CSV table of C-alpha atoms in Angstrom, one decimal:
chain,number,residue,atom,x,y,z
A,7,MET,CA,-0.1,0.1,0.0
A,8,SER,CA,2.7,2.4,0.8
A,9,GLN,CA,4.4,2.0,-2.7
A,10,MET,CA,0.9,2.2,-4.2
A,11,GLY,CA,0.6,5.7,-2.2
A,12,GLU,CA,3.9,7.1,-3.2
A,13,LEU,CA,2.8,6.1,-6.9
A,14,ILE,CA,-0.2,8.0,-6.8
A,15,GLY,CA,1.6,10.9,-4.9
A,16,ASN,CA,4.3,10.7,-7.8
A,17,ILE,CA,1.3,10.7,-10.5
A,18,ALA,CA,0.0,13.8,-8.8
A,19,HIS,CA,3.2,15.5,-8.5
A,20,GLN,CA,3.5,14.6,-12.9
A,21,TRP,CA,0.2,16.2,-13.5
A,22,ARG,CA,0.6,19.7,-12.1
A,23,LYS,CA,2.7,21.5,-14.7
A,24,PRO,CA,0.5,19.9,-17.8
A,25,LEU,CA,-2.9,21.1,-15.5
A,26,CYS,CA,-1.1,24.5,-14.9
A,27,VAL,CA,-0.3,24.9,-18.6
A,28,ILE,CA,-3.9,23.6,-19.8
A,29,SER,CA,-5.4,26.2,-17.5
A,30,THR,CA,-3.2,28.8,-18.5
A,31,ALA,CA,-3.8,28.3,-22.1
A,32,ALA,CA,-7.4,28.2,-21.4
A,33,SER,CA,-7.7,31.6,-19.8
A,34,GLY,CA,-5.4,33.3,-21.9
A,35,MET,CA,-7.7,32.3,-25.1
A,36,LYS,CA,-10.9,33.1,-23.2
A,37,LEU,CA,-9.3,36.9,-22.1
A,38,LYS,CA,-8.0,37.3,-25.4
A,39,LYS,CA,-11.9,36.4,-26.8
A,40,GLU,CA,-13.2,38.7,-24.6
A,41,MET,CA,-11.1,42.0,-25.3
A,42,GLY,CA,-11.4,41.0,-29.2
A,43,VAL,CA,-7.4,40.4,-30.0
A,44,LEU,CA,-7.6,36.8,-30.3
A,45,ASN,CA,-6.2,36.1,-33.9
A,46,ASP,CA,-5.8,32.7,-35.8
A,47,LYS,CA,-2.3,32.3,-34.7
A,48,ASP,CA,-2.8,32.9,-30.9
A,49,PHE,CA,-5.9,30.4,-31.1
A,50,LEU,CA,-3.9,27.5,-32.8
A,51,ASN,CA,-1.0,28.0,-30.3
A,52,TYR,CA,-3.0,27.9,-27.3
A,53,SER,CA,-5.2,24.7,-29.0
A,54,GLU,CA,-1.7,23.0,-29.5
A,55,SER,CA,-0.5,23.5,-26.3
A,56,ILE,CA,-4.0,22.2,-24.6
A,57,LEU,CA,-3.9,19.2,-26.9
A,58,GLU,CA,-0.4,18.4,-26.3
A,59,ASN,CA,-0.8,18.3,-22.6
A,60,SER,CA,-4.0,16.7,-22.6
A,61,VAL,CA,-2.4,13.7,-24.4
A,62,TYR,CA,0.2,13.6,-21.8
A,63,LEU,CA,-2.2,13.2,-19.2
A,64,SER,CA,-3.9,10.3,-21.2
A,65,LYS,CA,-0.4,8.8,-21.3
A,66,THR,CA,0.1,8.8,-17.8
A,67,ILE,CA,-3.6,7.3,-16.8
A,68,ASP,CA,-3.1,4.6,-19.3
A,69,GLU,CA,0.4,3.7,-17.5
A,70,PHE,CA,-1.3,3.4,-14.0
A,71,ARG,CA,-3.9,1.8,-15.3
A,72,ASP,CA,-1.1,-1.1,-17.0
A,73,TYR,CA,0.3,-1.1,-13.5
A,74,ILE,CA,-2.5,-2.0,-11.4
A,75,GLU,CA,-3.9,-4.2,-14.1
A,76,PHE,CA,-3.6,-8.1,-12.9
A,77,THR,CA,-5.9,-10.2,-14.7
A,78,ASN,CA,-5.3,-13.6,-16.0
A,79,LYS,CA,-5.1,-12.9,-19.5
A,80,LYS,CA,-1.7,-12.4,-21.2
A,81,LYS,CA,-0.7,-9.5,-23.7
A,82,GLU,CA,2.3,-9.2,-25.8
A,83,ILE,CA,4.4,-6.1,-25.0
A,84,ILE,CA,7.7,-4.4,-26.2
A,85,ILE,CA,10.3,-5.1,-23.0
A,86,GLN,CA,11.7,-1.6,-24.0
A,87,ASP,CA,8.4,0.0,-23.6
A,88,ARG,CA,7.8,-1.7,-20.3
A,89,LEU,CA,10.8,-0.5,-19.0
A,90,LYS,CA,10.2,3.3,-20.4
A,91,MET,CA,6.6,3.3,-18.7
A,92,ALA,CA,8.4,2.2,-15.3
A,93,ILE,CA,10.9,5.1,-15.6
A,94,SER,CA,8.4,7.4,-16.6
A,95,LEU,CA,6.0,6.6,-13.7
A,96,ILE,CA,9.2,7.2,-11.1
A,97,GLU,CA,11.1,9.9,-12.5
A,98,SER,CA,9.2,12.9,-10.7
A,99,SER,CA,9.9,11.3,-7.5
A,100,PHE,CA,13.5,10.6,-8.2
A,101,SER,CA,14.0,14.5,-9.4
A,102,LEU,CA,12.4,15.2,-6.4
A,103,HIS,CA,15.0,13.8,-4.2
A,104,ASN,CA,17.7,14.6,-6.5
A,105,ILE,CA,18.6,11.4,-7.8
A,106,LYS,CA,20.0,10.8,-11.5
A,107,ILE,CA,18.3,8.1,-13.9
A,108,ILE,CA,21.1,7.1,-15.8
A,109,GLU,CA,20.5,5.2,-19.1
A,110,GLY,CA,23.3,2.7,-20.0
A,111,PHE,CA,23.3,0.3,-22.7
A,112,VAL,CA,19.2,-0.2,-23.9
A,113,GLU,CA,19.1,-2.8,-26.9
A,114,LYS,CA,17.3,-1.2,-29.7
A,115,GLU,CA,16.0,-4.1,-31.4
A,116,LYS,CA,12.4,-4.6,-30.0
A,117,ILE,CA,11.9,-7.3,-28.1
A,118,PRO,CA,8.3,-8.9,-27.9
A,119,PHE,CA,6.8,-10.6,-24.7
A,120,ARG,CA,3.6,-12.1,-23.6
A,121,LEU,CA,2.4,-11.7,-20.0
A,122,ILE,CA,0.2,-10.1,-17.7
A,123,LEU,CA,0.2,-6.2,-18.2
A,124,GLY,CA,0.9,-5.1,-14.2
A,125,GLU,CA,3.3,-8.1,-13.6
A,126,LEU,CA,7.1,-6.6,-15.2
A,127,LEU,CA,6.2,-3.3,-14.3
A,128,GLN,CA,5.5,-3.6,-10.7
A,129,VAL,CA,8.6,-5.6,-10.3
A,130,LEU,CA,10.3,-2.7,-11.9
A,131,ILE,CA,9.2,0.0,-9.9
A,132,SER,CA,9.2,-2.1,-7.2
A,133,ILE,CA,13.1,-2.4,-7.3
A,134,LEU,CA,13.7,1.6,-8.7
A,135,THR,CA,11.9,2.1,-5.3
A,136,ASN,CA,13.6,0.0,-3.1
A,137,ALA,CA,16.8,1.6,-4.4
A,138,LYS,CA,15.5,5.2,-4.0
A,139,ASP,CA,14.7,4.1,-0.5
A,140,ALA,CA,18.3,2.7,0.0
A,141,LEU,CA,19.8,6.1,-1.3
A,142,LEU,CA,17.9,8.1,1.2
A,143,GLU,CA,18.3,5.9,3.8
A,144,ASN,CA,21.9,6.0,3.4
A,145,LYS,CA,21.8,9.5,3.0
A,146,ILE,CA,23.9,9.4,-0.4
A,147,LYS,CA,25.0,13.1,-1.7
A,148,ASP,CA,25.3,12.2,-5.3
A,149,LYS,CA,22.6,9.7,-5.8
A,150,TRP,CA,21.7,7.8,-8.9
A,151,ILE,CA,20.4,4.7,-10.3
A,152,LYS,CA,21.4,2.9,-13.7
A,153,TYR,CA,19.4,0.9,-15.9
A,154,GLU,CA,20.3,-1.6,-18.8
A,155,LEU,CA,18.5,-4.1,-21.1
A,156,ILE,CA,20.7,-6.5,-22.9
A,157,LYS,CA,19.6,-9.3,-25.3
A,158,LYS,CA,21.3,-12.8,-25.1
A,159,GLU,CA,21.3,-15.9,-27.1
A,160,TYR,CA,18.4,-17.4,-24.6
A,161,SER,CA,17.6,-14.4,-22.7
A,162,LEU,CA,17.0,-10.8,-21.7
A,163,GLN,CA,18.3,-9.4,-19.2
A,164,ILE,CA,17.6,-6.3,-17.3
A,165,THR,CA,19.9,-4.5,-14.4
A,166,ILE,CA,19.2,-1.9,-11.9
A,167,GLU,CA,22.0,-0.6,-10.2
A,168,ASP,CA,22.3,2.2,-7.5
A,169,ASN,CA,25.5,3.9,-5.6
A,170,ALA,CA,24.0,3.3,-2.1
A,171,GLY,CA,26.9,1.4,-0.8
A,172,GLY,CA,25.5,-1.8,-1.5
A,173,VAL,CA,24.0,-4.9,0.3
A,174,ASP,CA,25.6,-6.3,3.6
A,175,GLU,CA,27.2,-9.6,2.6
A,176,LYS,CA,25.7,-11.2,5.8
A,177,ILE,CA,22.1,-10.9,4.6
A,178,ILE,CA,22.3,-10.7,0.6
A,179,ASP,CA,21.3,-14.4,0.1
A,180,LYS,CA,18.3,-13.7,2.3
A,181,ILE,CA,16.8,-10.6,1.1
A,182,PHE,CA,14.3,-12.2,-1.6
A,183,ASP,CA,13.1,-14.6,1.6
A,184,SER,CA,9.4,-14.1,2.4
A,185,TYR,CA,10.2,-13.3,5.9
A,186,PHE,CA,12.3,-10.4,5.2
A,187,THR,CA,10.7,-7.1,5.9
A,188,THR,CA,11.7,-3.5,5.7
A,189,LYS,CA,12.7,-3.8,9.4
A,190,ASP,CA,15.3,-5.9,8.6
A,191,TYR,CA,16.9,-3.9,5.4
A,192,GLU,CA,16.0,-0.7,3.8
A,193,TYR,CA,16.2,-2.8,0.3
A,194,SER,CA,13.1,-4.1,0.7
A,195,THR,CA,9.7,-2.0,0.7
A,196,GLY,CA,6.7,-1.8,-1.3
A,197,ILE,CA,5.4,-4.9,-2.6
A,198,GLY,CA,8.5,-6.2,-1.3
A,199,LEU,CA,11.7,-7.8,-2.8
A,200,TYR,CA,9.8,-11.7,-2.2
A,201,SER,CA,7.1,-10.4,-4.5
A,202,SER,CA,9.2,-9.5,-7.0
A,203,TYR,CA,10.9,-12.7,-7.2
A,204,ASP,CA,8.1,-14.6,-7.3
A,205,ILE,CA,6.5,-12.7,-10.3
A,206,VAL,CA,9.9,-13.0,-11.8
A,207,VAL,CA,10.6,-16.7,-10.9
A,208,ASN,CA,7.1,-18.4,-11.0
A,209,LYS,CA,5.3,-16.0,-13.5
A,210,LEU,CA,7.7,-14.9,-16.1
A,211,GLY,CA,9.8,-18.0,-15.6
A,212,GLY,CA,13.1,-15.7,-15.2
A,213,LYS,CA,15.6,-15.3,-12.6
A,214,LEU,CA,15.9,-12.3,-9.9
A,215,PHE,CA,19.2,-11.8,-8.1
A,216,VAL,CA,21.5,-9.3,-6.9
A,217,GLU,CA,25.2,-8.5,-6.5
A,218,ASN,CA,27.2,-5.5,-5.2
A,219,THR,CA,29.3,-3.8,-7.2
A,220,GLU,CA,31.7,-1.0,-6.3
A,221,HIS,CA,29.1,1.9,-6.2
A,222,GLY,CA,26.4,-0.3,-4.5
A,223,ALA,CA,23.9,-3.0,-5.6
A,224,LYS,CA,23.0,-4.3,-8.9
A,225,PHE,CA,19.7,-6.0,-9.3
A,226,PHE,CA,19.4,-8.5,-12.1
A,227,ILE,CA,16.0,-9.5,-14.0
A,228,GLU,CA,16.5,-12.4,-16.6
A,229,LEU,CA,13.7,-13.3,-18.6
A,230,PRO,CA,13.9,-16.5,-21.0
A,231,LEU,CA,13.6,-15.6,-24.8
A,232,ASN,CA,11.7,-19.0,-25.4
A,233,ILE,CA,8.3,-20.1,-27.0
A,234,ASP,CA,6.8,-20.8,-23.7
A,235,TYR,CA,6.7,-17.0,-22.6
A,236,VAL,CA,7.9,-15.1,-26.2
A,237,ILE,CA,6.2,-15.0,-29.3
């Protein structure tokens, strides 16, 4: 619930600017019309601004709907689109906390995948949110997360790395356990790493694991490229 509340707050933050632009454009157009100085050029500029920002608001609603949709029906998606959508849903919150989002290598060839829409998106947002919480908990000065998408011969790999200092080696093998809670470790919040592990391993037939780097923790999501999961 805490992750859902934070995500809704993030969407509200994303909506403020476009709503302000729409309101300003509508008010400006109304005022000029009342004063008899609204020309065709101004009318078109105001209209385009309203339409562009309305499309953005609609897109945000679609992204949030995909996040919460858990039906039994699988749909074909493009992995790169899911990754971009996850980043889009959290970037305002990251910006608010001065966390830099770095795009590393991202496979350009479109990778189709069949899954229930909300599943992978929830895993990505959970790991990204956990990384953010660890950065804030450890009071890192120059905070960043880096994501990559690599296509291998039989699988695709999504990695999310942060510079929060890493996972204590004493517990690194336990953070995906069902009993592991936020009281035990700052990397375990939201729907929880156990839930993310369950989705990746048991529903998507993949692997989810974490390694420490010189900067912090690096989470690996590996999904199989085979007929059971991919068109």
